[in-house]
Amino acid sequence: MLEERRLDVLRAIVEDFVLSNEPVGSKVLAERHQLGVSPATVRNDMSALEEEGYITQPHTSAGRIPTDKGYRLFVDRLSGVKPLSRAERRAIQSFLEGAVDLDDVVRRSVRLLAQLTRQVAVVQYPSLSCSSVRHIEIVTITPVRLLLVLITDTGRVEQRVVEIPAPLDDLTVGELCGVLNTALNGRRLVDAPEAVADLPDAARPDLRPHLNTLIAVVMEALVDKPEERIALAGTANLTRSTIDFADTLRPLLEALEEQVVLLKLIGEVRDLDTVTVRIGHENNVDALRSTSVVATGYGRGASALGGLGVVGPRRMDYPGTMAAVQAVAKYVGDLLGAD
Amino acid sequence: MLEERRLDVLRAIVEDFVLSNEPVGSKVLAERHQLGVSPATVRNDMSALEEEGYITQPHTSAGRIPTDKGYRLFVDRLSGVKPLSRAERRAIQSFLEGAVDLDDVVRRSVRLLAQLTRQVAVVQYPSLSCSSVRHIEIVTITPVRLLLVLITDTGRVEQRVVEIPAPLDDLTVGELCGVLNTALNGRRLVDAPEAVADLPDAARPDLRPHLNTLIAVVMEALVDKPEERIALAGTANLTRSTIDFADTLRPLLEALEEQVVLLKLIGEVRDLDTVTVRIGHENNVDALRSTSVVATGYGRGASALGGLGVVGPRRMDYPGTMAAVQAVAKYVGDLLGAD
DNA sequence: ATTGGCACTCGCGACAATCGAGTGCCAGAG
DNA sequence: CTCTGGCACTCGATTGTCGCGAGTGCCAAT
């Protein structure tokens, strides 16, 4: 019973602080949130909560604010799912349905997510390794430099320039390209190596050595070093939460420009069906220690094609943000799955 | 003679203010910059300069700062070219020479430019219309939806999904694609319409109608609505100049996320051989009224392939920035021209 | 266990005093 | 006519003081 109310107090503190961005005191807490007890009682609970590390006070004679641990408890046990409003659902649908292109889908959804959550949104392009091959095109730039163009079933077009040890003429390249295409068409990229494994044996003898080298470079470029891409939107929203700028905003913006950092971030949390929340210090990236990340995976069926999420201040409407992230992930998954 | 010295004073004010970011007074001005006159004389000149609108004082009893008009005069008449240091030249070279890909070139150069100027850098991808066709690939997604992939001589790969009125089977598409390729290979994209004009007449009769529709959609997608792309880097540098945040930074970040705005910006100033400077109110975009833009075009020979530049505070090291922009533009132009 | 009361802390805004950088003007020298 | 030193004046920034009020912790009473 007492335990119960303490949690109510914590929930009230989180919700109030998220709205007001001001340390919340015992009086307004007892008044505004209908806990049927007096401020003094609330104070006792707050004292206990502080003892246990769920809340803290910025200075004496100020109210309390949640700690990372407090937010964590809130997210894990205290917040229900906040369903999206009808207007929001409609917005998602109308915003995304006009998309034709993969690029279009990604760009639209990242902007949408930024707009819905009023935070910085991140959307990963569908991973190459999870996609299937729809077409491979090889164009010669010089006899020893080829441009590989891979088109996947998600509509992603991936290009890569590779160097080959021995020159090849256009005609041969064309033939080899045909061979590769028939072997790989419709295959998932992760299965590509085995799909092409015995191609050379079956090929015309004069093509074999070329085919071998070509297969080697193609596999290396597309399977071993797949390039992940990411779209970002809503950085302007960072100015919304009046965090102190020079110290926090700068490294944050720098981190957001690093694809590597974002990819790591998204890569760690792209479970389907689960919205992962990383609060403050739980993030492994230094620049994100004072922010929270809400992310999930999207895709069809069992395997995740990619991940998406938002980055925002720890003082965040977690239920709302989680709902938005989940909804957008679902739509994007459907869109890219059906395509 | 007096005119001469007044301009010296203005130059000194601009240079000092750019370094210190503090209104500069007559005393330090007479001391630090070796104008061989007393502070009182400088005061007279400053008074005149203020009268003419080149400088202003934020408040009484503060030093003077340059106005947009002052910066303009400085840029037009007072600043020599500041040659890049050996280290900077080397940095440019080593930073860019490892690039393999077009994407790689653009990404590297935009980061390089941001790093050199310590400002926000913008690099436009080579315009489609200025490029020549190296290869066109058409992949069927559904019988009525095609994915066009255009590969240009600058290495840019452009994709577009188009709908066609009547279904086409894979085989026909392949044939048509071949016809298109032989007709367009090596042609500049602006010349494409005339290059394909009499293709249908020469084609096999059964292909003609399909060819006609295909040509129509291809031309529309690639020539009439060419999609420009842009890369951005260094937004973190915006926090460097301690402009007031909520009011200035937010709309600025928003504007920078709008490709349209950036394209307009770059499009207006992509002259080759001339570094264009837009100071404060000279910018047509509201959000950029308190910033300056330094930009130029890059390319080979006479025609500009694209533009690049930086966005920064009006209080900017114009000579240094202009030198960096020019140098990077030259390197990028060479790189994409030679490729 | 809960509550009302009470003393204590401390951040914050208001107000006053001071400081000093910078200006404008003027009279005198070259 | 130009330059210079001197001087009074302005005004933003800094510092210090003070009172207010929100908020806390503790305690005795229910």
PDB file of N, CA, C and O in Angstrom, chain B residues 270-320:
ATOM      1  N   ARG B 270      26.377  29.826 -58.197  1.00  0.00           N
ATOM      2  CA  ARG B 270      27.354  28.834 -58.612  1.00  0.00           C
ATOM      3  C   ARG B 270      28.118  29.234 -59.864  1.00  0.00           C
ATOM      4  O   ARG B 270      28.279  28.467 -60.800  1.00  0.00           O
ATOM      5  N   ASP B 271      28.604  30.465 -59.885  1.00  0.00           N
ATOM      6  CA  ASP B 271      29.493  30.866 -60.952  1.00  0.00           C
ATOM      7  C   ASP B 271      30.849  30.208 -60.745  1.00  0.00           C
ATOM      8  O   ASP B 271      31.339  30.121 -59.630  1.00  0.00           O
ATOM      9  N   LEU B 272      31.403  29.766 -61.818  1.00  0.00           N
ATOM     10  CA  LEU B 272      32.778  29.305 -61.735  1.00  0.00           C
ATOM     11  C   LEU B 272      33.685  30.528 -61.636  1.00  0.00           C
ATOM     12  O   LEU B 272      33.331  31.618 -62.059  1.00  0.00           O
ATOM     13  N   ASP B 273      34.850  30.347 -61.093  1.00  0.00           N
ATOM     14  CA  ASP B 273      35.871  31.412 -61.075  1.00  0.00           C
ATOM     15  C   ASP B 273      35.497  32.622 -60.236  1.00  0.00           C
ATOM     16  O   ASP B 273      36.248  33.575 -60.142  1.00  0.00           O
ATOM     17  N   THR B 274      34.315  32.633 -59.662  1.00  0.00           N
ATOM     18  CA  THR B 274      33.973  33.757 -58.797  1.00  0.00           C
ATOM     19  C   THR B 274      33.427  33.215 -57.488  1.00  0.00           C
ATOM     20  O   THR B 274      32.503  32.401 -57.490  1.00  0.00           O
ATOM     21  N   VAL B 275      34.000  33.663 -56.405  1.00  0.00           N
ATOM     22  CA  VAL B 275      33.438  33.315 -55.112  1.00  0.00           C
ATOM     23  C   VAL B 275      32.452  34.402 -54.736  1.00  0.00           C
ATOM     24  O   VAL B 275      32.812  35.562 -54.606  1.00  0.00           O
ATOM     25  N   THR B 276      31.200  33.994 -54.611  1.00  0.00           N
ATOM     26  CA  THR B 276      30.165  34.970 -54.290  1.00  0.00           C
ATOM     27  C   THR B 276      29.981  35.061 -52.783  1.00  0.00           C
ATOM     28  O   THR B 276      29.976  34.049 -52.100  1.00  0.00           O
ATOM     29  N   VAL B 277      29.816  36.274 -52.296  1.00  0.00           N
ATOM     30  CA  VAL B 277      29.588  36.474 -50.871  1.00  0.00           C
ATOM     31  C   VAL B 277      28.262  37.181 -50.691  1.00  0.00           C
ATOM     32  O   VAL B 277      28.009  38.212 -51.311  1.00  0.00           O
ATOM     33  N   ARG B 278      27.423  36.575 -49.870  1.00  0.00           N
ATOM     34  CA  ARG B 278      26.153  37.211 -49.521  1.00  0.00           C
ATOM     35  C   ARG B 278      26.179  37.541 -48.038  1.00  0.00           C
ATOM     36  O   ARG B 278      26.357  36.644 -47.221  1.00  0.00           O
ATOM     37  N   ILE B 279      26.002  38.785 -47.736  1.00  0.00           N
ATOM     38  CA  ILE B 279      26.158  39.217 -46.350  1.00  0.00           C
ATOM     39  C   ILE B 279      24.815  39.600 -45.753  1.00  0.00           C
ATOM     40  O   ILE B 279      24.134  40.504 -46.235  1.00  0.00           O
ATOM     41  N   GLY B 280      24.440  38.904 -44.688  1.00  0.00           N
ATOM     42  CA  GLY B 280      23.259  39.268 -43.906  1.00  0.00           C
ATOM     43  C   GLY B 280      22.022  39.471 -44.744  1.00  0.00           C
ATOM     44  O   GLY B 280      21.525  38.536 -45.384  1.00  0.00           O
ATOM     45  N   HIS B 281      21.533  40.677 -44.776  1.00  0.00           N
ATOM     46  CA  HIS B 281      20.247  40.960 -45.426  1.00  0.00           C
ATOM     47  C   HIS B 281      20.303  40.710 -46.925  1.00  0.00           C
ATOM     48  O   HIS B 281      19.263  40.681 -47.582  1.00  0.00           O
ATOM     49  N   GLU B 282      21.486  40.553 -47.476  1.00  0.00           N
ATOM     50  CA  GLU B 282      21.569  40.301 -48.908  1.00  0.00           C
ATOM     51  C   GLU B 282      21.011  38.929 -49.269  1.00  0.00           C
ATOM     52  O   GLU B 282      20.741  38.642 -50.427  1.00  0.00           O
ATOM     53  N   ASN B 283      20.892  38.084 -48.269  1.00  0.00           N
ATOM     54  CA  ASN B 283      20.306  36.766 -48.521  1.00  0.00           C
ATOM     55  C   ASN B 283      18.800  36.865 -48.662  1.00  0.00           C
ATOM     56  O   ASN B 283      18.142  37.584 -47.911  1.00  0.00           O
ATOM     57  N   ASN B 284      18.275  36.106 -49.592  1.00  0.00           N
ATOM     58  CA  ASN B 284      16.840  36.173 -49.837  1.00  0.00           C
ATOM     59  C   ASN B 284      16.033  35.309 -48.883  1.00  0.00           C
ATOM     60  O   ASN B 284      14.824  35.376 -48.869  1.00  0.00           O
ATOM     61  N   VAL B 285      16.721  34.492 -48.132  1.00  0.00           N
ATOM     62  CA  VAL B 285      16.022  33.603 -47.220  1.00  0.00           C
ATOM     63  C   VAL B 285      15.976  34.239 -45.838  1.00  0.00           C
ATOM     64  O   VAL B 285      16.995  34.664 -45.305  1.00  0.00           O
ATOM     65  N   ASP B 286      14.777  34.280 -45.279  1.00  0.00           N
ATOM     66  CA  ASP B 286      14.619  34.955 -43.999  1.00  0.00           C
ATOM     67  C   ASP B 286      15.536  34.418 -42.914  1.00  0.00           C
ATOM     68  O   ASP B 286      16.173  35.177 -42.189  1.00  0.00           O
ATOM     69  N   ALA B 287      15.593  33.102 -42.827  1.00  0.00           N
ATOM     70  CA  ALA B 287      16.351  32.505 -41.734  1.00  0.00           C
ATOM     71  C   ALA B 287      17.836  32.797 -41.848  1.00  0.00           C
ATOM     72  O   ALA B 287      18.585  32.652 -40.890  1.00  0.00           O
ATOM     73  N   LEU B 288      18.270  33.214 -43.026  1.00  0.00           N
ATOM     74  CA  LEU B 288      19.692  33.468 -43.225  1.00  0.00           C
ATOM     75  C   LEU B 288      20.029  34.956 -43.177  1.00  0.00           C
ATOM     76  O   LEU B 288      21.142  35.353 -43.503  1.00  0.00           O
ATOM     77  N   ARG B 289      19.069  35.750 -42.763  1.00  0.00           N
ATOM     78  CA  ARG B 289      19.297  37.186 -42.736  1.00  0.00           C
ATOM     79  C   ARG B 289      20.398  37.583 -41.757  1.00  0.00           C
ATOM     80  O   ARG B 289      20.960  38.662 -41.853  1.00  0.00           O
ATOM     81  N   SER B 290      20.653  36.756 -40.801  1.00  0.00           N
ATOM     82  CA  SER B 290      21.706  37.120 -39.848  1.00  0.00           C
ATOM     83  C   SER B 290      22.970  36.290 -40.069  1.00  0.00           C
ATOM     84  O   SER B 290      23.803  36.190 -39.194  1.00  0.00           O
ATOM     85  N   THR B 291      23.072  35.713 -41.243  1.00  0.00           N
ATOM     86  CA  THR B 291      24.279  34.947 -41.557  1.00  0.00           C
ATOM     87  C   THR B 291      24.847  35.408 -42.889  1.00  0.00           C
ATOM     88  O   THR B 291      24.209  36.143 -43.630  1.00  0.00           O
ATOM     89  N   SER B 292      26.044  34.963 -43.158  1.00  0.00           N
ATOM     90  CA  SER B 292      26.631  35.223 -44.460  1.00  0.00           C
ATOM     91  C   SER B 292      26.854  33.908 -45.185  1.00  0.00           C
ATOM     92  O   SER B 292      27.055  32.868 -44.561  1.00  0.00           O
ATOM     93  N   VAL B 293      26.801  33.971 -46.487  1.00  0.00           N
ATOM     94  CA  VAL B 293      27.007  32.803 -47.313  1.00  0.00           C
ATOM     95  C   VAL B 293      28.177  33.075 -48.253  1.00  0.00           C
ATOM     96  O   VAL B 293      28.216  34.124 -48.900  1.00  0.00           O
ATOM     97  N   VAL B 294      29.116  32.152 -48.281  1.00  0.00           N
ATOM     98  CA  VAL B 294      30.242  32.265 -49.201  1.00  0.00           C
ATOM     99  C   VAL B 294      30.209  31.031 -50.086  1.00  0.00           C
ATOM    100  O   VAL B 294      30.309  29.912 -49.577  1.00  0.00           O
ATOM    101  N   ALA B 295      30.036  31.216 -51.378  1.00  0.00           N
ATOM    102  CA  ALA B 295      29.836  30.060 -52.237  1.00  0.00           C
ATOM    103  C   ALA B 295      30.421  30.288 -53.619  1.00  0.00           C
ATOM    104  O   ALA B 295      30.703  31.419 -54.022  1.00  0.00           O
ATOM    105  N   THR B 296      30.575  29.198 -54.332  1.00  0.00           N
ATOM    106  CA  THR B 296      31.058  29.276 -55.698  1.00  0.00           C
ATOM    107  C   THR B 296      30.635  28.021 -56.442  1.00  0.00           C
ATOM    108  O   THR B 296      30.029  27.120 -55.868  1.00  0.00           O
ATOM    109  N   GLY B 297      30.933  27.981 -57.715  1.00  0.00           N
ATOM    110  CA  GLY B 297      30.622  26.801 -58.500  1.00  0.00           C
ATOM    111  C   GLY B 297      31.867  25.957 -58.686  1.00  0.00           C
ATOM    112  O   GLY B 297      32.983  26.432 -58.517  1.00  0.00           O
ATOM    113  N   TYR B 298      31.670  24.686 -58.999  1.00  0.00           N
ATOM    114  CA  TYR B 298      32.818  23.864 -59.351  1.00  0.00           C
ATOM    115  C   TYR B 298      32.499  23.160 -60.658  1.00  0.00           C
ATOM    116  O   TYR B 298      31.333  23.013 -61.023  1.00  0.00           O
ATOM    117  N   GLY B 299      33.531  22.747 -61.335  1.00  0.00           N
ATOM    118  CA  GLY B 299      33.271  22.059 -62.594  1.00  0.00           C
ATOM    119  C   GLY B 299      34.524  22.055 -63.431  1.00  0.00           C
ATOM    120  O   GLY B 299      35.581  22.493 -63.006  1.00  0.00           O
ATOM    121  N   ARG B 300      34.389  21.519 -64.634  1.00  0.00           N
ATOM    122  CA  ARG B 300      35.537  21.488 -65.528  1.00  0.00           C
ATOM    123  C   ARG B 300      35.212  22.375 -66.717  1.00  0.00           C
ATOM    124  O   ARG B 300      34.063  22.481 -67.125  1.00  0.00           O
ATOM    125  N   GLY B 301      36.224  22.975 -67.256  1.00  0.00           N
ATOM    126  CA  GLY B 301      35.995  23.817 -68.421  1.00  0.00           C
ATOM    127  C   GLY B 301      35.057  24.953 -68.097  1.00  0.00           C
ATOM    128  O   GLY B 301      35.168  25.599 -67.060  1.00  0.00           O
ATOM    129  N   ALA B 302      34.105  25.166 -68.963  1.00  0.00           N
ATOM    130  CA  ALA B 302      33.285  26.361 -68.844  1.00  0.00           C
ATOM    131  C   ALA B 302      32.039  26.158 -67.987  1.00  0.00           C
ATOM    132  O   ALA B 302      31.606  27.070 -67.295  1.00  0.00           O
ATOM    133  N   SER B 303      31.462  24.958 -68.010  1.00  0.00           N
ATOM    134  CA  SER B 303      30.161  24.794 -67.381  1.00  0.00           C
ATOM    135  C   SER B 303      30.290  24.304 -65.942  1.00  0.00           C
ATOM    136  O   SER B 303      31.092  23.439 -65.637  1.00  0.00           O
ATOM    137  N   ALA B 304      29.485  24.874 -65.077  1.00  0.00           N
ATOM    138  CA  ALA B 304      29.496  24.473 -63.672  1.00  0.00           C
ATOM    139  C   ALA B 304      28.735  23.167 -63.499  1.00  0.00           C
ATOM    140  O   ALA B 304      27.622  23.016 -63.981  1.00  0.00           O
ATOM    141  N   LEU B 305      29.355  22.218 -62.811  1.00  0.00           N
ATOM    142  CA  LEU B 305      28.675  20.966 -62.509  1.00  0.00           C
ATOM    143  C   LEU B 305      27.756  21.134 -61.314  1.00  0.00           C
ATOM    144  O   LEU B 305      26.702  20.526 -61.220  1.00  0.00           O
ATOM    145  N   GLY B 306      28.201  21.963 -60.389  1.00  0.00           N
ATOM    146  CA  GLY B 306      27.423  22.162 -59.180  1.00  0.00           C
ATOM    147  C   GLY B 306      28.008  23.311 -58.396  1.00  0.00           C
ATOM    148  O   GLY B 306      28.889  24.013 -58.875  1.00  0.00           O
ATOM    149  N   GLY B 307      27.505  23.488 -57.193  1.00  0.00           N
ATOM    150  CA  GLY B 307      28.003  24.570 -56.370  1.00  0.00           C
ATOM    151  C   GLY B 307      28.364  24.076 -54.996  1.00  0.00           C
ATOM    152  O   GLY B 307      27.940  22.992 -54.578  1.00  0.00           O
ATOM    153  N   LEU B 308      29.149  24.844 -54.295  1.00  0.00           N
ATOM    154  CA  LEU B 308      29.449  24.532 -52.906  1.00  0.00           C
ATOM    155  C   LEU B 308      29.751  25.806 -52.153  1.00  0.00           C
ATOM    156  O   LEU B 308      30.070  26.836 -52.749  1.00  0.00           O
ATOM    157  N   GLY B 309      29.662  25.753 -50.859  1.00  0.00           N
ATOM    158  CA  GLY B 309      29.913  26.950 -50.081  1.00  0.00           C
ATOM    159  C   GLY B 309      29.731  26.717 -48.600  1.00  0.00           C
ATOM    160  O   GLY B 309      29.556  25.577 -48.163  1.00  0.00           O
ATOM    161  N   VAL B 310      29.776  27.795 -47.859  1.00  0.00           N
ATOM    162  CA  VAL B 310      29.571  27.685 -46.423  1.00  0.00           C
ATOM    163  C   VAL B 310      28.583  28.749 -45.960  1.00  0.00           C
ATOM    164  O   VAL B 310      28.397  29.777 -46.598  1.00  0.00           O
ATOM    165  N   VAL B 311      27.965  28.442 -44.836  1.00  0.00           N
ATOM    166  CA  VAL B 311      27.068  29.378 -44.173  1.00  0.00           C
ATOM    167  C   VAL B 311      27.631  29.651 -42.789  1.00  0.00           C
ATOM    168  O   VAL B 311      27.948  28.712 -42.060  1.00  0.00           O
ATOM    169  N   GLY B 312      27.747  30.898 -42.441  1.00  0.00           N
ATOM    170  CA  GLY B 312      28.309  31.219 -41.139  1.00  0.00           C
ATOM    171  C   GLY B 312      27.841  32.565 -40.656  1.00  0.00           C
ATOM    172  O   GLY B 312      27.059  33.237 -41.332  1.00  0.00           O
ATOM    173  N   PRO B 313      28.285  32.943 -39.494  1.00  0.00           N
ATOM    174  CA  PRO B 313      27.878  34.235 -38.951  1.00  0.00           C
ATOM    175  C   PRO B 313      28.445  35.361 -39.802  1.00  0.00           C
ATOM    176  O   PRO B 313      29.461  35.180 -40.479  1.00  0.00           O
ATOM    177  N   ARG B 314      27.792  36.489 -39.783  1.00  0.00           N
ATOM    178  CA  ARG B 314      28.306  37.619 -40.538  1.00  0.00           C
ATOM    179  C   ARG B 314      29.717  37.964 -40.088  1.00  0.00           C
ATOM    180  O   ARG B 314      30.561  38.351 -40.875  1.00  0.00           O
ATOM    181  N   ARG B 315      29.923  37.816 -38.798  1.00  0.00           N
ATOM    182  CA  ARG B 315      31.250  38.044 -38.244  1.00  0.00           C
ATOM    183  C   ARG B 315      32.122  36.856 -38.647  1.00  0.00           C
ATOM    184  O   ARG B 315      32.217  35.870 -37.961  1.00  0.00           O
ATOM    185  N   MET B 316      32.735  36.958 -39.764  1.00  0.00           N
ATOM    186  CA  MET B 316      33.391  35.799 -40.371  1.00  0.00           C
ATOM    187  C   MET B 316      34.722  36.240 -40.965  1.00  0.00           C
ATOM    188  O   MET B 316      34.865  37.381 -41.407  1.00  0.00           O
ATOM    189  N   ASP B 317      35.664  35.350 -40.981  1.00  0.00           N
ATOM    190  CA  ASP B 317      36.939  35.631 -41.635  1.00  0.00           C
ATOM    191  C   ASP B 317      36.753  35.469 -43.140  1.00  0.00           C
ATOM    192  O   ASP B 317      36.994  34.405 -43.697  1.00  0.00           O
ATOM    193  N   TYR B 318      36.305  36.547 -43.774  1.00  0.00           N
ATOM    194  CA  TYR B 318      35.962  36.435 -45.186  1.00  0.00           C
ATOM    195  C   TYR B 318      37.134  36.019 -46.075  1.00  0.00           C
ATOM    196  O   TYR B 318      36.986  35.090 -46.875  1.00  0.00           O
ATOM    197  N   PRO B 319      38.287  36.660 -45.950  1.00  0.00           N
ATOM    198  CA  PRO B 319      39.380  36.245 -46.842  1.00  0.00           C
ATOM    199  C   PRO B 319      39.710  34.761 -46.698  1.00  0.00           C
ATOM    200  O   PRO B 319      39.838  34.043 -47.690  1.00  0.00           O
ATOM    201  N   GLY B 320      39.818  34.308 -45.448  1.00  0.00           N
ATOM    202  CA  GLY B 320      40.150  32.903 -45.228  1.00  0.00           C
ATOM    203  C   GLY B 320      39.076  31.975 -45.759  1.00  0.00           C
ATOM    204  O   GLY B 320      39.362  30.972 -46.429  1.00  0.00           O
TER     205      GLY B 320
END
